[in-house]
Coordinates of N, CA and C in Angstrom, one line a residue:
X1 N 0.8 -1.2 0.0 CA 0.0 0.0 0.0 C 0.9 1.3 0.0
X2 N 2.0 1.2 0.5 CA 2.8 2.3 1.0 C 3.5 2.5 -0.7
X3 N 3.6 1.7 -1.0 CA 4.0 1.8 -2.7 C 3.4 2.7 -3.6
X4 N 2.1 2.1 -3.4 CA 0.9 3.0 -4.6 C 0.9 4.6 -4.0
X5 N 1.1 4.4 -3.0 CA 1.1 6.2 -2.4 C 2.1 7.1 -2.9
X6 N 3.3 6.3 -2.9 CA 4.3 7.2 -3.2 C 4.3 7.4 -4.6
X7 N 3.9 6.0 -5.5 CA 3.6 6.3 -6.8 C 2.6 7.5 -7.8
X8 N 1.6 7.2 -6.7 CA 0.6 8.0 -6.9 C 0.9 9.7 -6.2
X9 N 2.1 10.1 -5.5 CA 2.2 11.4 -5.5 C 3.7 11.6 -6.3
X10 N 4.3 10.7 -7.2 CA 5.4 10.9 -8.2 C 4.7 11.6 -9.4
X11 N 3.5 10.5 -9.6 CA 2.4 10.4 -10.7 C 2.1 12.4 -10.7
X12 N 1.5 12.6 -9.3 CA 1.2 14.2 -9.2 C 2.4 15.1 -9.7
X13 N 3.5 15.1 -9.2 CA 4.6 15.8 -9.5 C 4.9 15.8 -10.8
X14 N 4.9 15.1 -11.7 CA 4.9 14.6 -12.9 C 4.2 15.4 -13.6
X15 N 3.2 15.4 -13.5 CA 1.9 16.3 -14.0 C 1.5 17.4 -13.6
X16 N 2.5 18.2 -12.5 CA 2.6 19.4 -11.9 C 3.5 19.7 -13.0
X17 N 4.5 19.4 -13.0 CA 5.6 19.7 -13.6 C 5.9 20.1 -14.9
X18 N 4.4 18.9 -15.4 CA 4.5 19.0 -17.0 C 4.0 19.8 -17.3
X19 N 2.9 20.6 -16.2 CA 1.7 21.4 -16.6 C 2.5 22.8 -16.6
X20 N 3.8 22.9 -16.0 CA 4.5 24.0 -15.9 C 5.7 24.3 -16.9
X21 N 5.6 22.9 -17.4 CA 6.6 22.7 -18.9 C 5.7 23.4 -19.8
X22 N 5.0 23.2 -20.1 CA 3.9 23.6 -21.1 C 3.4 24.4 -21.1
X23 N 3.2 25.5 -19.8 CA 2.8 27.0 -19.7 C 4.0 27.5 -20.4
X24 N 5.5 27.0 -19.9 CA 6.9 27.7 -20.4 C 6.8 27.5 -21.9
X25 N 7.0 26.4 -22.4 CA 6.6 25.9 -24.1 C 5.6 26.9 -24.8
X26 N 4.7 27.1 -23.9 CA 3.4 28.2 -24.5 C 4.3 29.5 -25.0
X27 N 4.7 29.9 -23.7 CA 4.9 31.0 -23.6 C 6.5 31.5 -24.6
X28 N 7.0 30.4 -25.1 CA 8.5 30.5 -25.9 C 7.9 30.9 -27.1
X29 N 6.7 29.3 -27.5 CA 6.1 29.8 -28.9 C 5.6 31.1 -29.4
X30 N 4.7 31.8 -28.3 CA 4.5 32.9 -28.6 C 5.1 34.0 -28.8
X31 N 6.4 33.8 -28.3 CA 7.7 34.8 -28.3 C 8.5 34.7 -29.5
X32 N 8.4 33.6 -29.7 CA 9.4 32.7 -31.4 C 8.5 33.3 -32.4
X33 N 9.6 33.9 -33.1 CA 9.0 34.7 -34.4 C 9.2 34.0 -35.9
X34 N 8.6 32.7 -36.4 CA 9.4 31.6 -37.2 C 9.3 32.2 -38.3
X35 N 8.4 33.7 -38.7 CA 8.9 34.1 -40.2 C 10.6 34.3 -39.7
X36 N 10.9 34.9 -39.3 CA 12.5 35.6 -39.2 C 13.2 34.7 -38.5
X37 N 12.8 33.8 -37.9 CA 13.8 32.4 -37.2 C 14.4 33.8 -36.0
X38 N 13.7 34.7 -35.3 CA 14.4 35.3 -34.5 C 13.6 35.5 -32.8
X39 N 14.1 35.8 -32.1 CA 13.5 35.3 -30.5 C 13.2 37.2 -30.7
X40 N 11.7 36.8 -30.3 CA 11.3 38.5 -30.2 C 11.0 38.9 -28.7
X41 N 11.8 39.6 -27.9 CA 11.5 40.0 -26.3 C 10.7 40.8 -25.8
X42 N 9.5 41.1 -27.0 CA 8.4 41.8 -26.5 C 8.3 42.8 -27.4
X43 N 10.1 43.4 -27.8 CA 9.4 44.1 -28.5 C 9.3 44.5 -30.2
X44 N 7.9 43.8 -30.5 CA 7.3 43.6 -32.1 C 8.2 44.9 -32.5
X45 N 8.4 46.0 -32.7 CA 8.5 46.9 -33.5 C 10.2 46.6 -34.1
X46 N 10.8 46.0 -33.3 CA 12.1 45.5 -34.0 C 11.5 44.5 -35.1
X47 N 10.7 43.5 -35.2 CA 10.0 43.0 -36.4 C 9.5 43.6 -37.9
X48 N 9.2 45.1 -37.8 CA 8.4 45.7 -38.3 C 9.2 45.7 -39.9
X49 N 8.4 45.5 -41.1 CA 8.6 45.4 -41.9 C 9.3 47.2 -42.7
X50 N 9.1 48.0 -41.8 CA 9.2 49.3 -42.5 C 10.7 49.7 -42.4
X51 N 11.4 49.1 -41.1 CA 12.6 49.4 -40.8 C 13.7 48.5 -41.7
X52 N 14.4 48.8 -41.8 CA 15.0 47.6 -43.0 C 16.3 47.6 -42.2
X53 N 17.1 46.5 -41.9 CA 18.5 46.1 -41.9 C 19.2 47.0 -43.1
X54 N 20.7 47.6 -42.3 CA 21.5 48.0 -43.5 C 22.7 47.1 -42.3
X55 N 23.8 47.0 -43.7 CA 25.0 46.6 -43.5 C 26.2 47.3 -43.2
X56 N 27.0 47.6 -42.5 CA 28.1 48.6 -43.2 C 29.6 48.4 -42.5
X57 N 30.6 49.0 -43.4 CA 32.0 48.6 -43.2 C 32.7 50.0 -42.4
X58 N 32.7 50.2 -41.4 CA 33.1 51.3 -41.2 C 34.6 51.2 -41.4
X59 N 35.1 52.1 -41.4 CA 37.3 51.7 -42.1 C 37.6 53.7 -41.7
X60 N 38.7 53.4 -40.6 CA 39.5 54.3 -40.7 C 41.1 53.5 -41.0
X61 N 41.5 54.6 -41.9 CA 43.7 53.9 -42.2 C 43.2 51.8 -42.2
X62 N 43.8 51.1 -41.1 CA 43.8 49.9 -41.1 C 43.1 49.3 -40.4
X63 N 41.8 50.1 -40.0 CA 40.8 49.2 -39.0 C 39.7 49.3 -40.1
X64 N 38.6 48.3 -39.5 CA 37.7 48.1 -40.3 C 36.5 47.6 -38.9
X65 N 35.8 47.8 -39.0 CA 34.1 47.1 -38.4 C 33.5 47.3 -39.2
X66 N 33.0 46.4 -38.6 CA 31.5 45.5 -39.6 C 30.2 45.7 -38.2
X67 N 29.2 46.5 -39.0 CA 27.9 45.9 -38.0 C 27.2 46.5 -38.8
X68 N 25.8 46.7 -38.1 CA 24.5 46.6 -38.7 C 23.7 47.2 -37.7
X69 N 22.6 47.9 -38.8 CA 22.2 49.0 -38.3 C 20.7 49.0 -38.7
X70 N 19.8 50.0 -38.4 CA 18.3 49.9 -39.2 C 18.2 51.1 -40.2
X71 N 18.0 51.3 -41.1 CA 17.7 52.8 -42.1 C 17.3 53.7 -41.3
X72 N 16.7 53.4 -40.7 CA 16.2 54.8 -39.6 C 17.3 55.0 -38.3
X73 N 18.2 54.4 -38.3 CA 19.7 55.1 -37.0 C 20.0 56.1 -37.9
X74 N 19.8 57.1 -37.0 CA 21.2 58.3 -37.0 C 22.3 58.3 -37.1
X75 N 22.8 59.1 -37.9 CA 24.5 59.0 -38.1 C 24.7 59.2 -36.5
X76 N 24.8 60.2 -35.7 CA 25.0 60.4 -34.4 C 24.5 59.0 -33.8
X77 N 24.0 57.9 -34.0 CA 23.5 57.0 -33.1 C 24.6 55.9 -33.6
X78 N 24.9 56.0 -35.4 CA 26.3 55.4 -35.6 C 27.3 55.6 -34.6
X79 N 27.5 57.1 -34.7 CA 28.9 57.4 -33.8 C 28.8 57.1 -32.9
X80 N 27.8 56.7 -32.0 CA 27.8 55.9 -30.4 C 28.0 54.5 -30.6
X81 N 27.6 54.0 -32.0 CA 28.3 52.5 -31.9 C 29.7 52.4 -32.1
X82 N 30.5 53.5 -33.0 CA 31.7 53.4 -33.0 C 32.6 53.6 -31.7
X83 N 31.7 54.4 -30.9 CA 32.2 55.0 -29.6 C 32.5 54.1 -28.2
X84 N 31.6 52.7 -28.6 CA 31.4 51.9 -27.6 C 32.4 50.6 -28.3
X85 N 32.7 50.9 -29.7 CA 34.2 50.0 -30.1 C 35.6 50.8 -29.4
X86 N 35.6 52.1 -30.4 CA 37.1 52.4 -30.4 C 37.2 53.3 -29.1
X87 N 36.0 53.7 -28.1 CA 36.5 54.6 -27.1 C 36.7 55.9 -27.6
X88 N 35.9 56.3 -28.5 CA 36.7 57.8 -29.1 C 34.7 58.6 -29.0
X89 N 34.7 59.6 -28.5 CA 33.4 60.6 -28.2 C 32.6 60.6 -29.4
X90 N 31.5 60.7 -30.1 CA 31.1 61.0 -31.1 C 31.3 62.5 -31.4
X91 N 31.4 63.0 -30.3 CA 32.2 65.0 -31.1 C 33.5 64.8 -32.0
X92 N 34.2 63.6 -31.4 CA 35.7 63.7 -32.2 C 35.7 62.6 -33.1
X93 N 34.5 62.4 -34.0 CA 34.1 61.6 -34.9 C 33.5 62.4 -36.0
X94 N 34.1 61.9 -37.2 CA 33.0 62.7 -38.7 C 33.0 61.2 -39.2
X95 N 32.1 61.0 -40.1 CA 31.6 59.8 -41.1 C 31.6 60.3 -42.1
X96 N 31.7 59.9 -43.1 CA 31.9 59.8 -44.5 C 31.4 58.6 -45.3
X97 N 30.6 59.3 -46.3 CA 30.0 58.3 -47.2 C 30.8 59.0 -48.9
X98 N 31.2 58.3 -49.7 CA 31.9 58.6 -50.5 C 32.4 59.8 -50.6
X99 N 33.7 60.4 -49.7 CA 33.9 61.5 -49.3 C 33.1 62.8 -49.1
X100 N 31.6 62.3 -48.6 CA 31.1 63.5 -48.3 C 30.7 63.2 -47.3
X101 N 30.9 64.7 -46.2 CA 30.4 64.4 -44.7 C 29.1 64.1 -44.4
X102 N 29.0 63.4 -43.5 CA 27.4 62.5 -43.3 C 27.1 63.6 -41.7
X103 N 26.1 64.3 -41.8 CA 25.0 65.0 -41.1 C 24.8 64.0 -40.2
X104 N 25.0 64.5 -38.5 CA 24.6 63.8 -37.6 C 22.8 63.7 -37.4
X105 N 22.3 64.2 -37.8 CA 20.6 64.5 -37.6 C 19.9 63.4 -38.4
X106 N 20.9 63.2 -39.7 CA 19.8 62.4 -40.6 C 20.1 61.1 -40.4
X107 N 19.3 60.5 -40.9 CA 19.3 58.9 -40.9 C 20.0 58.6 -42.0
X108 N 20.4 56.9 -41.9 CA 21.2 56.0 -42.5 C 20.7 55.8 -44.1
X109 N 19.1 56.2 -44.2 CA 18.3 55.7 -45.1 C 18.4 57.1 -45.3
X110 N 18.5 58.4 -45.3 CA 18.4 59.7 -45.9 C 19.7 59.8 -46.7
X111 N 21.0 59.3 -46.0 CA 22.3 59.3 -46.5 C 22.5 58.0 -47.9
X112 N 21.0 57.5 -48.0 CA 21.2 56.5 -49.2 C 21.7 54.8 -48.8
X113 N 21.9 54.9 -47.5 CA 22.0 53.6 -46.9 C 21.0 52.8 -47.0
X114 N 20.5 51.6 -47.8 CA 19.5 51.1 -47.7 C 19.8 49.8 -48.0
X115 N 18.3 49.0 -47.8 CA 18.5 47.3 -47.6 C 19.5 46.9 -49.2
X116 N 19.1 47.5 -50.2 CA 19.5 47.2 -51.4 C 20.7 47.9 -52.0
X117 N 21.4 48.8 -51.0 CA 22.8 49.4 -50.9 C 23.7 48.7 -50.0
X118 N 23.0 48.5 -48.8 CA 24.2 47.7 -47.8 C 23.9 46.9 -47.4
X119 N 24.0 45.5 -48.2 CA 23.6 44.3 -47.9 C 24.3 43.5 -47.0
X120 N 24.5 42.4 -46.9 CA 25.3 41.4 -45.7 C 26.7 41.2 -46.7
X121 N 26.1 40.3 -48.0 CA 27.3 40.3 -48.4 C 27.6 40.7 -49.0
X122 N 27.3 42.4 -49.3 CA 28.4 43.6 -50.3 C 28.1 45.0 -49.2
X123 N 28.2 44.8 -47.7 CA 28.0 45.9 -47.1 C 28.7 47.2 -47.4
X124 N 27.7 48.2 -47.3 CA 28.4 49.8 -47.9 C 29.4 50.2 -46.9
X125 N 30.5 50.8 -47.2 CA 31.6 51.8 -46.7 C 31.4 53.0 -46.2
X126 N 31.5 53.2 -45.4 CA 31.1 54.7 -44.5 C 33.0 55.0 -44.0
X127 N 33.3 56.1 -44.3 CA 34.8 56.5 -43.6 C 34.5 57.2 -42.7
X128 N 35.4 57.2 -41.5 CA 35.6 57.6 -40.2 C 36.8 58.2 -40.2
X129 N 36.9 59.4 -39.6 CA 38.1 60.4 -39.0 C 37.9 60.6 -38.1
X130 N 39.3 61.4 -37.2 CA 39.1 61.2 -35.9 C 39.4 63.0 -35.3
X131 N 38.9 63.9 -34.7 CA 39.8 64.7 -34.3 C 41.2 65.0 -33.8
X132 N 41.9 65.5 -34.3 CA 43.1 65.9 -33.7 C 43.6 67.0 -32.5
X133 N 43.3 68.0 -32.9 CA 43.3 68.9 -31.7 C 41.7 69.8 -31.5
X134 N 41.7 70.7 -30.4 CA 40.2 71.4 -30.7 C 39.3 71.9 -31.8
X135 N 40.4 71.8 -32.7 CA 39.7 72.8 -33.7 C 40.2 71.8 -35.3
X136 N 40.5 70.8 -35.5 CA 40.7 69.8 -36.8 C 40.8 68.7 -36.8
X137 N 40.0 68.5 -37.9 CA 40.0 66.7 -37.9 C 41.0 66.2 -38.7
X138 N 41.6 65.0 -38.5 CA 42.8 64.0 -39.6 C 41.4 64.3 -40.8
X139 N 42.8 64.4 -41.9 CA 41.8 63.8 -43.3 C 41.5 62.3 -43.6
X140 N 40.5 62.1 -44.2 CA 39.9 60.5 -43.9 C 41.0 59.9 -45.2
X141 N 41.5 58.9 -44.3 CA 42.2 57.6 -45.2 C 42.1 56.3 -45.1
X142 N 41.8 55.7 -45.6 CA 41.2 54.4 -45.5 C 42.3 53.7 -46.2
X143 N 43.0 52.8 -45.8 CA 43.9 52.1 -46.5 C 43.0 50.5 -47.6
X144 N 43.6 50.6 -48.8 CA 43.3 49.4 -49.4 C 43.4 48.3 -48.4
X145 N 42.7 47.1 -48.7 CA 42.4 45.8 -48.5 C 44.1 45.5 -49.3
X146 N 44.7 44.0 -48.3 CA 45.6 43.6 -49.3 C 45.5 42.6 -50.1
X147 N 46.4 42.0 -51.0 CA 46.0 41.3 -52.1 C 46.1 40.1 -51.8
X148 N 45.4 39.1 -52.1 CA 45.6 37.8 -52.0 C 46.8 37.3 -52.8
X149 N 47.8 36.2 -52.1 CA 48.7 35.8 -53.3 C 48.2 35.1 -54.7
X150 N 49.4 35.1 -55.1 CA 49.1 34.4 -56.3 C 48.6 32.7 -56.1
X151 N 48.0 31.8 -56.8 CA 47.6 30.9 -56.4 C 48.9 29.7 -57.2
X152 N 49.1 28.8 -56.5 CA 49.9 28.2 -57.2 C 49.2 27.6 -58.3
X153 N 50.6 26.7 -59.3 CA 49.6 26.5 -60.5 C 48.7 24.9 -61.0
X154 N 49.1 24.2 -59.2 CA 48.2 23.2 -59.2 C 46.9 22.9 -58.7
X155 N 46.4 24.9 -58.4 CA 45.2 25.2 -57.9 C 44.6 26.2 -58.9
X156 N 45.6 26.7 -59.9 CA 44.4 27.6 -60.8 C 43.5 26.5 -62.1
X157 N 42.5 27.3 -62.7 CA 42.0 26.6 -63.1 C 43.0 25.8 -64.6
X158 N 42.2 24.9 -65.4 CA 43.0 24.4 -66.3 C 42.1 24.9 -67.8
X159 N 43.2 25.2 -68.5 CA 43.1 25.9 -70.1 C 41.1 25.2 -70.4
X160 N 40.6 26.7 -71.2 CA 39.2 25.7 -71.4 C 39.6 25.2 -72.9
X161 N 40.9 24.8 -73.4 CA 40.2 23.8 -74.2 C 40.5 22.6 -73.9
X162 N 40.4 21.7 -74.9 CA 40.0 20.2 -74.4 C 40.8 19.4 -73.5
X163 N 40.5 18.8 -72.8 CA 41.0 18.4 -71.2 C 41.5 16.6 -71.7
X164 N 42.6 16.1 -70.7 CA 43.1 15.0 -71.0 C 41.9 14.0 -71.0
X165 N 41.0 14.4 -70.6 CA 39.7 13.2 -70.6 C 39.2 13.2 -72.3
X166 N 38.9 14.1 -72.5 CA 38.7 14.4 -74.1 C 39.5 13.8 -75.2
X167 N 40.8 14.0 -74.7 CA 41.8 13.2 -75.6 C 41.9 12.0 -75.7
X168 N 41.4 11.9 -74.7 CA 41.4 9.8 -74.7 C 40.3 9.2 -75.6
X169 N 39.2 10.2 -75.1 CA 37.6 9.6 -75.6 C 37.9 9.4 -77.1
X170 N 38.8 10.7 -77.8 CA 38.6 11.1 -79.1 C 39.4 10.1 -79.8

């Protein structure tokens, strides 16, 4: 008898437990966003179809970041993400989009930043300078990318005409 009792309050716990697996399970689904495969924390408006992902390479001389942004950030809300990499103020920051200075007021998407300009994989270039003393900034330099070597010649491709398999057939 002492058996079935204890079985019969395992049985309970079981089914307490599960009933609280399943409230938690409830409550993930509803949060799990499966168009975007992305965990939403409440707040839908990061979802919103109007804000678009941009991509971008920021590059002063030999640095380079990569992050991502929404068309609607502020250049000024850029310079606080660069600010919280390189430690430098956004006062002693200018951005640069093909050598023209980028306005801290307007947005990423005013400056031409957009889903179909800075993608993941061909994100747009924005240049960064830094101030120098109170009153001038460095002129923006962005150094080239370097080159890859040459490939040796048992990895480039082989002549397109006819291949030793060809020669045999024929």
């Amino acid at each position: 008898m002492a058996d079935r009792g204890r079985t019969s309050s395992a049985k309970k716990r079981v089914t307490a437990a599960h009933a609280k697996t399943s409230g938690i399970l409830e409550d993930w689904l509803e949060r799990f966003d499966f168009r975007s495969a992305a965990w939403d924390s409440g707040r839908s408006q990061r979802n919103s179809h109007s804000e678009m992902d941009v991509f971008l390479m920021i590059r002063r001389h030999k640095t380079t970041i990569f992050t991502d942004a929404k068309e609607s950030t502020t250049v000024y809300e850029l310079k606080r993400i660069v600010e919280g990499i390189l430690k430098r103020a956004p006062e002693d920051q200018r951005l640069y989009k093909d050598d023209m200075l980028l306005e801290d007021s307007k947005t990423l998407g005013d400056c031409g930043f957009t889903n179909q300009t800075a993608r993941p994989q061909a994100p747009a270039t924005v240049g960064l300078a830094f101030r120098i003393n109170d009153d001038a900034f460095e002129p923006l330099r962005i150094e080239p990318f370097s080159s890859p070597p040459e490939l040796p010649d048992v990895m480039k491709p082989q002549d397109s005409g006819s291949t030793a398999n060809e020669q045999a057939v024929q």
